Short mmCIF file of C-alpha atoms (C1' of nucleotides) in Angstrom, two decimals:
data_model
loop_
_atom_site.label_atom_id
_atom_site.label_comp_id
_atom_site.label_asym_id
_atom_site.label_seq_id
_atom_site.Cartn_x
_atom_site.Cartn_y
_atom_site.Cartn_z
CA MET A 6 0.25 -0.11 -0.25
CA ASN A 7 1.35 3.07 -1.39
CA LYS A 8 1.35 6.59 -0.34
CA ASP A 9 0.02 8.22 -3.50
CA ASN A 10 -3.27 8.30 -3.13
CA LEU A 11 -3.09 10.19 0.60
CA ILE A 12 -0.55 12.51 -1.44
CA GLN A 13 -2.84 13.08 -4.46
CA LEU A 14 -5.35 14.31 -2.28
CA PHE A 15 -3.67 16.59 0.06
CA GLN A 16 -2.13 18.30 -3.35
CA ASN A 17 -6.00 18.63 -4.86
CA VAL A 18 -7.07 20.48 -1.64
CA LEU A 19 -3.80 22.46 -1.58
CA PRO A 20 -1.92 23.06 -3.96
CA MET A 21 1.88 22.12 -2.82
CA SER A 22 4.93 20.88 -4.53
CA THR A 23 4.29 17.00 -4.63
CA GLY A 24 8.26 16.83 -1.87
CA LYS A 25 6.10 18.85 0.35
CA ALA A 26 3.01 17.06 0.41
CA GLU A 27 5.01 14.01 0.85
CA GLN A 28 6.04 15.49 3.62
CA LEU A 29 2.85 15.70 5.33
CA ALA A 30 1.93 12.06 3.99
CA GLU A 31 5.06 10.95 6.53
CA LYS A 32 2.97 11.96 9.42
CA PHE A 33 0.16 9.03 8.20
CA LYS A 34 -0.31 5.35 9.16
CA ALA A 35 -1.72 2.87 7.64
CA GLY A 36 -4.34 1.43 9.19
CA LYS A 37 -6.73 -1.56 8.76
CA THR A 38 -10.49 -2.50 9.55
CA VAL A 39 -12.64 -5.43 8.68
CA ARG A 40 -16.46 -6.37 7.92
CA ASN A 41 -18.44 -4.73 10.39
CA GLU A 42 -15.82 -3.33 12.71
CA TYR A 43 -16.17 -0.01 14.64
CA LEU A 44 -13.78 2.90 13.36
CA LEU A 45 -15.87 4.67 16.02
CA LYS A 46 -18.08 4.16 18.73
CA GLU A 47 -21.19 6.86 19.59
CA GLY A 48 -20.07 8.46 23.28
CA ALA A 49 -16.12 8.01 22.24
CA VAL A 50 -13.51 10.89 21.51
CA CYS A 51 -13.04 10.32 17.87
CA ASN A 52 -9.06 10.11 18.26
CA ALA A 53 -8.05 9.46 14.50
CA SER A 54 -9.26 10.81 11.30
CA HIS A 55 -8.85 8.62 9.26
CA PHE A 56 -8.97 8.56 5.16
CA ILE A 57 -9.58 5.84 2.90
CA GLU A 58 -7.31 3.45 0.90
CA GLU A 59 -10.22 0.84 0.17
CA GLY A 60 -13.15 -0.12 1.11
CA ILE A 61 -16.64 1.56 1.94
CA MET A 62 -17.90 3.15 5.72
CA ARG A 63 -21.02 4.51 6.89
CA SER A 64 -21.26 6.81 10.38
CA TYR A 65 -24.70 6.62 11.64
CA THR A 66 -27.01 7.57 15.04
CA TYR A 67 -30.34 7.16 16.56
CA ASP A 68 -33.37 9.52 16.00
CA ILE A 69 -35.96 10.01 19.05
CA GLU A 70 -37.58 6.52 18.27
CA GLY A 71 -34.25 4.98 18.43
CA ASN A 72 -34.09 3.95 14.43
CA GLU A 73 -31.10 3.55 12.98
CA VAL A 74 -30.24 6.79 10.75
CA THR A 75 -27.46 6.63 8.57
CA THR A 76 -25.47 10.08 8.31
CA SER A 77 -23.37 9.47 5.85
CA PHE A 78 -21.46 7.11 3.14
CA TYR A 79 -17.42 7.30 3.01
CA SER A 80 -15.59 5.50 -0.30
CA LYS A 81 -12.19 5.67 -1.68
CA LYS A 82 -10.18 8.48 -0.59
CA MET A 83 -12.54 10.54 1.54
CA GLN A 84 -12.46 10.99 5.14
CA GLY A 85 -13.78 8.72 7.96
CA SER A 86 -14.04 10.43 11.09
CA ASP A 87 -16.01 12.93 13.33
CA LEU A 88 -15.01 16.12 12.62
CA VAL A 89 -16.64 17.71 15.44
CA SER A 90 -15.68 15.12 17.76
CA PHE A 91 -11.98 15.05 16.71
CA PHE A 92 -11.40 18.76 16.63
CA LYS A 93 -13.89 19.26 19.79
CA ARG A 94 -12.50 16.89 22.18
CA ILE A 95 -15.71 15.90 22.76
CA PRO A 96 -17.90 12.32 22.53
CA SER A 97 -19.13 11.43 19.18
CA LYS A 98 -22.76 11.72 18.62
CA GLU A 99 -22.70 9.18 15.93
CA SER A 100 -20.95 5.47 14.96
CA ILE A 101 -18.73 4.93 12.34
CA GLN A 102 -18.38 0.92 11.01
CA ALA A 103 -16.75 -0.52 8.04
CA LEU A 104 -19.34 -2.06 5.34
CA THR A 105 -16.28 -3.97 4.03
CA ASP A 106 -13.19 -4.71 4.55
CA CYS A 107 -10.96 -1.04 4.71
CA GLU A 108 -7.17 -0.53 4.69
CA THR A 109 -7.19 3.02 5.76
CA TRP A 110 -4.65 6.63 6.48
CA TYR A 111 -5.26 8.30 9.57
CA ILE A 112 -3.20 10.34 12.26
CA THR A 113 -3.91 10.80 15.90
CA TYR A 114 -5.19 13.79 17.12
CA GLY A 115 -2.11 14.97 19.06
CA ASP A 116 -0.19 13.97 15.82
CA MET A 117 -2.50 16.51 14.14
CA GLN A 118 -1.81 18.77 16.57
CA ALA A 119 1.86 19.21 16.76
CA ASN A 120 2.45 19.45 12.70
CA PHE A 121 -0.48 21.44 12.80
CA HIS A 122 2.39 24.32 14.95
CA ALA A 123 4.86 22.70 13.34
CA ILE A 124 4.15 22.80 9.37
CA PRO A 125 2.14 26.08 7.97
CA GLU A 126 0.81 24.22 5.36
CA PHE A 127 -0.09 21.05 7.48
CA ARG A 128 -2.69 23.42 9.17
CA GLU A 129 -3.81 25.63 5.70
CA PHE A 130 -5.08 21.84 4.80
CA GLY A 131 -6.16 21.18 7.38
CA ARG A 132 -8.55 24.27 7.56
CA LEU A 133 -9.35 23.74 3.72
CA ASN A 134 -9.88 20.27 4.54
CA ILE A 135 -12.70 21.01 6.84
CA ILE A 136 -14.29 23.60 4.77
CA ASN A 137 -14.27 21.35 1.91
CA HIS A 138 -16.48 18.92 4.22
CA TYR A 139 -18.19 22.29 5.56
CA SER A 140 -19.17 22.87 1.67
CA ILE A 141 -20.37 19.15 0.66
CA LEU A 142 -22.33 19.33 3.87
CA LYS A 143 -23.71 22.44 2.72
CA GLN A 144 -24.41 21.27 -0.75
CA ARG A 145 -26.38 17.90 0.55
CA MET A 146 -28.22 20.22 2.87
CA LEU A 147 -29.27 22.17 -0.66
CA SER A 148 -30.16 18.86 -1.89
CA MET A 149 -32.56 18.01 0.72
CA LEU A 150 -34.09 21.46 0.41
CA GLN A 151 -35.00 21.63 -3.03
CA GLU A 152 -34.63 18.09 -4.73
CA THR A 153 -36.83 14.71 -4.85
CA ALA A 154 -35.92 11.48 -3.26
CA GLU A 155 -35.91 10.32 -6.29
CA GLN A 156 -33.79 12.66 -7.63
CA ARG A 157 -31.02 12.18 -4.33
CA TYR A 158 -31.27 8.93 -4.93
CA GLY A 159 -30.08 9.04 -8.59
CA ALA A 160 -27.54 11.43 -7.99
CA LEU A 161 -25.91 9.32 -4.77
CA ILE A 162 -26.15 5.74 -7.10
CA ASN A 163 -24.41 8.37 -10.16
CA SER A 164 -21.63 9.77 -8.23
CA ASN A 165 -20.67 6.69 -5.71
CA PRO A 166 -21.81 3.23 -7.41
CA GLU A 167 -19.71 0.91 -5.20
CA ILE A 168 -22.46 1.63 -2.88
CA LEU A 169 -25.34 0.31 -4.47
CA GLN A 170 -23.28 -2.79 -4.60
CA ASN A 171 -22.40 -3.41 -0.81
CA VAL A 172 -24.62 -1.24 1.39
CA PRO A 173 -28.26 -2.42 2.72
CA LEU A 174 -31.53 -0.81 1.24
CA LYS A 175 -32.39 0.29 4.34
CA TYR A 176 -28.63 2.20 5.65
CA ILE A 177 -29.36 4.36 1.49
CA ALA A 178 -32.76 4.70 2.62
CA SER A 179 -32.18 6.46 6.04
CA TYR A 180 -29.24 8.55 4.63
CA LEU A 181 -31.91 10.06 1.87
CA GLY A 182 -34.41 10.83 4.75
CA ILE A 183 -36.87 8.43 3.47
CA THR A 184 -37.83 4.97 4.43
CA ASP A 185 -37.02 1.31 3.04
CA THR A 186 -40.61 0.82 1.07
CA SER A 187 -40.24 4.21 -0.80
CA LEU A 188 -36.63 3.79 -1.47
CA SER A 189 -38.10 0.36 -2.84
CA ARG A 190 -40.84 1.73 -5.21
CA ILE A 191 -38.46 4.53 -6.24
CA ARG A 192 -35.87 2.48 -7.52
CA LYS A 193 -39.18 0.20 -9.35
CA GLU A 194 -39.78 3.53 -10.91
CA PHE A 195 -35.85 4.38 -11.54
CA ILE A 196 -34.82 1.12 -13.23
CA LYS A 197 -37.89 1.55 -16.08
CA LYS A 198 -36.06 4.62 -17.16
CA MET B 26 -21.57 50.30 19.98
CA ASN B 27 -19.07 48.46 22.30
CA LYS B 28 -17.18 44.75 21.66
CA ASP B 29 -18.67 42.78 24.69
CA ASN B 30 -20.66 40.47 22.38
CA LEU B 31 -17.81 40.24 19.98
CA ILE B 32 -15.84 39.51 22.80
CA GLN B 33 -17.86 37.12 24.58
CA LEU B 34 -18.65 35.16 21.49
CA PHE B 35 -14.49 34.78 21.11
CA GLN B 36 -14.64 33.39 24.42
CA ASN B 37 -17.23 30.72 23.82
CA VAL B 38 -15.64 29.69 21.14
CA LEU B 39 -12.17 28.77 23.10
CA PRO B 40 -11.71 29.06 26.14
CA MET B 41 -9.22 32.27 26.59
CA SER B 42 -8.62 35.27 28.99
CA THR B 43 -10.51 38.22 28.08
CA GLY B 44 -7.51 40.43 27.78
CA LYS B 45 -6.89 37.81 24.88
CA ALA B 46 -9.91 37.96 23.55
CA GLU B 47 -10.00 42.08 23.74
CA GLN B 48 -6.46 41.53 21.70
CA LEU B 49 -8.31 39.71 19.14
CA ALA B 50 -11.36 42.07 18.95
CA GLU B 51 -8.98 44.94 18.45
CA LYS B 52 -8.82 43.62 14.52
CA PHE B 53 -12.40 43.53 13.91
CA LYS B 54 -13.94 46.82 12.52
CA ALA B 55 -17.57 48.29 13.07
CA GLY B 56 -20.26 47.91 9.67
CA LYS B 57 -24.04 48.62 9.21
CA THR B 58 -26.05 47.62 6.23
CA VAL B 59 -29.61 48.90 5.48
CA ARG B 60 -32.58 47.11 5.29
CA ASN B 61 -32.68 44.56 2.15
CA GLU B 62 -28.73 46.29 1.33
CA TYR B 63 -26.58 42.82 0.20
CA LEU B 64 -23.70 42.37 2.40
CA LEU B 65 -22.82 39.92 -0.42
CA LYS B 66 -23.83 38.77 -4.07
CA GLU B 67 -23.55 35.59 -6.27
CA GLY B 68 -21.02 34.91 -8.03
CA ALA B 69 -18.54 37.30 -5.94
CA VAL B 70 -16.18 36.29 -3.46
CA CYS B 71 -16.81 36.65 -0.05
CA ASN B 72 -14.12 39.16 1.48
CA ALA B 73 -15.26 39.76 5.13
CA SER B 74 -16.46 38.09 7.54
CA HIS B 75 -19.07 40.05 9.75
CA PHE B 76 -20.73 38.83 12.87
CA ILE B 77 -23.77 40.16 13.65
CA GLU B 78 -24.16 42.65 16.39
CA GLU B 79 -28.25 43.39 15.71
CA GLY B 80 -30.66 42.72 13.28
CA ILE B 81 -31.11 40.12 10.91
CA MET B 82 -29.79 38.84 7.58
CA ARG B 83 -30.64 36.06 5.21
CA SER B 84 -28.56 33.62 2.79
CA TYR B 85 -30.14 32.56 -0.33
CA THR B 86 -29.75 30.93 -3.60
CA TYR B 87 -31.78 29.99 -7.31
CA ASP B 88 -32.66 26.37 -7.29
CA ILE B 89 -32.51 25.02 -10.93
CA GLU B 90 -36.22 26.48 -12.13
CA GLY B 91 -34.77 29.54 -10.66
CA ASN B 92 -36.87 30.21 -7.44
CA GLU B 93 -35.09 31.73 -4.43
CA VAL B 94 -33.75 29.10 -2.02
CA THR B 95 -33.90 30.10 1.56
CA THR B 96 -30.23 28.94 2.80
CA SER B 97 -29.63 30.15 6.53
CA PHE B 98 -30.50 32.92 8.67
CA TYR B 99 -28.24 35.06 11.19
CA SER B 100 -29.59 36.68 13.80
CA LYS B 101 -27.42 38.66 16.60
CA LYS B 102 -24.15 36.65 18.01
CA MET B 103 -24.42 34.57 14.48
CA GLN B 104 -22.00 34.31 11.48
CA GLY B 105 -22.90 36.33 8.53
CA SER B 106 -20.54 35.19 5.24
CA ASP B 107 -20.50 32.31 3.25
CA LEU B 108 -17.32 30.60 4.75
CA VAL B 109 -16.40 28.66 1.98
CA SER B 110 -15.73 31.43 -0.80
CA PHE B 111 -14.68 33.96 2.34
CA PHE B 112 -11.41 30.73 2.88
CA LYS B 113 -11.12 29.26 -0.61
CA ARG B 114 -11.16 32.31 -2.74
CA ILE B 115 -13.99 31.47 -4.47
CA PRO B 116 -17.18 33.07 -6.07
CA SER B 117 -19.90 32.84 -3.91
CA LYS B 118 -23.25 30.57 -4.96
CA GLU B 119 -25.17 32.42 -2.88
CA SER B 120 -26.42 36.05 -1.84
CA ILE B 121 -26.38 37.39 1.41
CA GLN B 122 -29.17 40.74 2.02
CA ALA B 123 -29.83 42.34 5.49
CA LEU B 124 -33.25 41.74 6.42
CA THR B 125 -33.44 44.45 8.42
CA ASP B 126 -31.27 47.50 9.34
CA CYS B 127 -28.04 45.77 10.89
CA GLU B 128 -24.65 46.40 12.43
CA THR B 129 -21.87 43.77 12.56
CA TRP B 130 -18.01 43.51 13.64
CA TYR B 131 -16.39 42.42 10.72
CA ILE B 132 -12.78 41.60 10.00
CA THR B 133 -11.26 40.90 5.85
CA TYR B 134 -9.77 37.99 4.41
CA GLY B 135 -6.34 39.72 4.10
CA ASP B 136 -6.27 40.88 8.12
CA MET B 137 -7.58 37.38 8.83
CA GLN B 138 -5.24 35.91 7.10
CA ALA B 139 -2.91 38.26 8.41
CA ASN B 140 -3.69 37.46 11.85
CA PHE B 141 -3.66 33.41 11.66
CA HIS B 142 0.03 33.74 11.08
CA ALA B 143 0.63 36.15 14.03
CA ILE B 144 -2.07 35.31 16.65
CA PRO B 145 -2.09 31.18 17.41
CA GLU B 146 -5.47 31.47 19.44
CA PHE B 147 -6.27 33.17 15.94
CA ARG B 148 -6.32 30.58 14.12
CA GLU B 149 -7.19 28.08 16.98
CA PHE B 150 -10.49 30.31 16.96
CA GLY B 151 -10.55 30.20 13.51
CA ARG B 152 -10.65 26.63 13.21
CA LEU B 153 -13.40 25.93 16.00
CA ASN B 154 -15.31 28.79 14.58
CA ILE B 155 -15.43 26.15 11.26
CA ILE B 156 -16.06 23.34 13.49
CA ASN B 157 -19.37 24.98 15.12
CA HIS B 158 -20.59 26.31 11.90
CA TYR B 159 -19.95 22.70 10.57
CA SER B 160 -21.48 21.19 13.41
CA ILE B 161 -24.56 23.23 13.84
CA LEU B 162 -25.50 22.42 9.34
CA LYS B 163 -24.49 18.67 10.37
CA GLN B 164 -27.68 18.98 13.20
CA ARG B 165 -29.38 20.48 10.49
CA MET B 166 -28.90 18.08 7.83
CA LEU B 167 -30.33 15.32 10.67
CA SER B 168 -33.42 17.22 11.41
CA MET B 169 -34.29 17.16 7.52
CA LEU B 170 -33.80 13.57 7.91
CA GLN B 171 -35.31 12.75 10.87
CA GLU B 172 -38.56 14.83 11.94
CA THR B 173 -41.50 16.56 10.02
CA ALA B 174 -41.52 20.39 8.83
CA GLU B 175 -44.23 21.37 11.45
CA GLN B 176 -41.31 19.89 13.66
CA ARG B 177 -38.52 22.17 12.29
CA TYR B 178 -40.90 24.87 12.23
CA GLY B 179 -41.37 24.35 15.52
CA ALA B 180 -37.78 24.03 16.75
CA LEU B 181 -36.79 27.56 14.00
CA ILE B 182 -39.16 29.68 16.04
CA ASN B 183 -38.13 28.11 19.82
CA SER B 184 -34.31 28.82 18.82
CA ASN B 185 -34.72 32.40 16.97
CA PRO B 186 -38.35 33.44 17.38
CA GLU B 187 -37.30 37.15 16.27
CA ILE B 188 -37.71 35.52 12.94
CA LEU B 189 -40.88 34.89 13.19
CA GLN B 190 -41.61 38.84 13.66
CA ASN B 191 -39.14 40.58 10.46
CA VAL B 192 -39.20 37.04 8.00
CA PRO B 193 -41.99 37.13 5.16
CA LEU B 194 -43.00 33.95 5.29
CA LYS B 195 -42.01 32.44 2.09
CA TYR B 196 -38.53 32.78 2.71
CA ILE B 197 -39.03 30.81 6.51
CA ALA B 198 -40.70 28.07 3.98
CA SER B 199 -37.86 27.40 1.68
CA TYR B 200 -35.72 27.49 4.71
CA LEU B 201 -37.32 24.16 5.67
CA GLY B 202 -37.12 23.04 2.56
CA ILE B 203 -41.33 23.26 2.01
CA THR B 204 -44.00 25.77 -0.02
CA ASP B 205 -45.28 28.67 1.68
CA THR B 206 -49.74 26.91 0.61
CA SER B 207 -48.00 24.45 3.52
CA LEU B 208 -45.99 26.47 6.07
CA SER B 209 -49.35 28.98 6.15
CA ARG B 210 -51.14 25.35 7.33
CA ILE B 211 -48.57 24.01 9.33
CA ARG B 212 -48.83 27.64 11.01
CA LYS B 213 -52.40 27.12 11.39
CA GLU B 214 -52.03 23.80 13.48
CA PHE B 215 -49.26 25.01 15.36
CA ILE B 216 -50.88 27.72 16.83
CA LYS B 217 -54.30 25.37 18.11
CA LYS B 218 -51.22 23.56 20.31
"C1'" DC C 7 -55.87 58.60 1.00
"C1'" DT C 8 -55.86 55.48 -2.31
"C1'" DC C 9 -54.17 52.27 -5.67
"C1'" DA C 10 -51.35 48.70 -6.75
"C1'" DT C 11 -48.30 45.30 -5.28
"C1'" DT C 12 -47.39 41.82 -1.84
"C1'" DT C 13 -47.75 38.40 1.72
"C1'" DC C 14 -50.70 35.05 3.38
"C1'" DT C 15 -54.77 31.79 3.80
"C1'" DT C 16 -58.08 28.93 1.90
"C1'" DG C 17 -60.40 25.60 -0.71
"C1'" DC C 18 -60.01 22.17 -4.68
"C1'" DC C 19 -57.07 17.55 -6.23
"C1'" DA C 20 -52.75 15.16 -7.21
"C1'" DT C 21 -48.42 13.17 -5.75
"C1'" DT C 22 -45.19 11.51 -2.43
"C1'" DT C 23 -44.16 8.98 1.30
"C1'" DG C 24 -45.38 7.10 5.42
"C1'" DC C 25 -47.15 2.89 8.27
"C1'" DC C 26 -48.73 -1.99 8.88
"C1'" DA C 27 -48.74 -6.25 6.90
"C1'" DA C 28 -47.79 -10.39 4.18
"C1'" DG C 29 -45.11 -12.78 1.21
"C1'" DT C 30 -40.84 -13.79 -1.77
"C1'" DG C 31 -36.04 -14.39 -1.77
"C1'" DT C 32 -31.07 -14.92 -0.18
"C1'" DA C 33 -27.60 -16.64 2.79
"C1'" DA C 34 -25.61 -18.64 7.16
"C1'" DG C 35 -25.58 -21.57 10.45
"C1'" DC C 36 -26.69 -26.37 12.29
"C1'" DG D 16 -31.74 -30.47 3.77
"C1'" DC D 17 -33.64 -27.20 7.21
"C1'" DT D 18 -34.33 -23.48 9.78
"C1'" DT D 19 -33.99 -19.29 10.72
"C1'" DA D 20 -32.82 -14.96 10.12
"C1'" DC D 21 -32.82 -10.80 6.82
"C1'" DA D 22 -33.66 -8.20 3.19
"C1'" DC D 23 -36.74 -6.51 -0.12
"C1'" DT D 24 -41.21 -6.02 -2.70
"C1'" DT D 25 -45.81 -5.15 -2.45
"C1'" DG D 26 -50.22 -3.95 -1.60
"C1'" DG D 27 -53.86 -1.14 0.98
"C1'" DC D 28 -54.65 2.83 2.98
"C1'" DA D 29 -53.49 7.75 5.78
"C1'" DA D 30 -50.62 11.47 6.29
"C1'" DA D 31 -47.74 15.16 4.31
"C1'" DT D 32 -47.13 17.85 0.89
"C1'" DG D 33 -47.41 19.73 -3.60
"C1'" DG D 34 -49.83 22.97 -7.65
"C1'" DC D 35 -53.13 26.24 -8.49
"C1'" DA D 36 -56.17 29.23 -8.28
"C1'" DA D 37 -59.10 32.35 -5.90
"C1'" DG D 38 -59.26 36.44 -2.28
"C1'" DA D 39 -58.60 38.80 2.30
"C1'" DA D 40 -54.78 41.19 4.02
"C1'" DA D 41 -51.10 43.98 4.54
"C1'" DT D 42 -46.91 46.62 3.04
"C1'" DG D 43 -45.33 50.56 0.41
"C1'" DA D 44 -45.82 54.23 -3.07
"C1'" DG D 45 -47.35 58.22 -4.90
#
DNA sequence: CTCATTTCTTGCCATTTGCCAAGTGTAAGC
DNA sequence: GCTTACACTTGGCAAATGGCAAGAAATGAG
C-alpha cells in the first residue's frame, strides 16, 4: 500500500509541491478495519482521522424513537471520522462502521496538533479540508431542500455506484431521509428509465 | 457600540483570557447594512466575515427552476458570510441580504490571514469556529432526515423567535424545504397547540 | 388617502411518502 | 436439507405536502 492517493489528495485540497505533500503524508499511518468492525463508537472521543484507501464505511446515529439513521457513506479517498468530536474533543454522537474490509491512512489528534504548530502547510491543509467537508454538507443540505427523494437517489448512485453494490437498502433509505419501503418503490420506477 | 458581545463570542468558541479576547476583537471593524441591502452578492468572492451585533440577515440561492431558496438566517451573535467563498477565495454561490437594518463586526480576508499567522489563538479560534458551523449544519441535516416540517418549524421559532417577526413566510418556507402554502397550513395547526 | 403590489390564507385535488402487514427471496448456521 | 434470520418487494390505506387559483389582508408608493 503506497501513499500516492494520500499525496494526491493533499495536493487537491491545497496546491503544494510533491515533496511537501510527501512530508505531510509521512505523518500518517496505515490502518485496517475488517467488515462490520467499528472505527468509532458513539460516546467515544474520535481520536484518529482516517482517509480511506480501500473499502466503504458508513456513519450512523439514532433518532428519537431509537431507529438507526445513516448520516454518511465513505468510500475511496474520503475521510471517515467525526470532525466535530475529533477537533472539539467531545464524545461523538455517531458511530462509524466498516461495511467492507477497509484500508486507511490515519493520524491521531496529538500528532495532528503537533504538526499544525510545526508545519504551516499542514494547518492550511487542515483548514481547507474542513471547509471542503462543510461545502459538501451544504450541497447535500441544498439537495434535501430542493430535490425529490428520487433525484437524490439518482445523484447518489451516479456519484458512488459502488455503494449500491455493497450497502443494504435500508441504510441508503435513511441516508436519503425516506423509508426503505419508499426507496424500494423509487428504485422500481428508476429501473424503468 | 461596544465589543462585549464579540469578546464573549470568542470566549465561548475557545476558552481564553478576556485580555486575549480583547486583543482578537481589536482586529474587527464596525459595519452597517441597511434593510434590503446586500452584504454579499452571488458570484462575488466573500471578502469580509461579519459577526452580527444587531439585526437579521438571510442567505439565499436559486434552484434549477430559478426559484429562490433561503439557505440560512442570521441574527444576533451569528456569523453572516459564505465561509466556503471566504476561505477558498472562490465566487459565492449565494447572496446575503439584510432583512432589517444591521450592525456588524467584520474582518477582511487579508486581515484574518495575517492574524492567523501571527496569533496562535486566532487560528485556533478560526478552526473551532468553522467546526461549530459544520456542527450546526450537521444538526440541521439530521433534522431534515428525521423530523417533519412542523417539528422543524417549531424548533426554528423556538430558537429564533425574532425571525418570525421580521421575515416573510415564503423565506421561512424555503428554508424549511416546503412551500409557503404548506407552511401557512402548518402554522395554523401550530397556533391551536 | 388611494392604488398597486406583495404577503398570506384557503379550498380542491394530485402526488409523494409513511405505516403496517404479508409474502418472496437469499444467505448462514446447524 | 432444514431452519432462521435478514433483505427486499408489494399492496392497501393514511398522512403530509405540492400545485394551482381565488380571495383576503397587509404593506408601500405616490
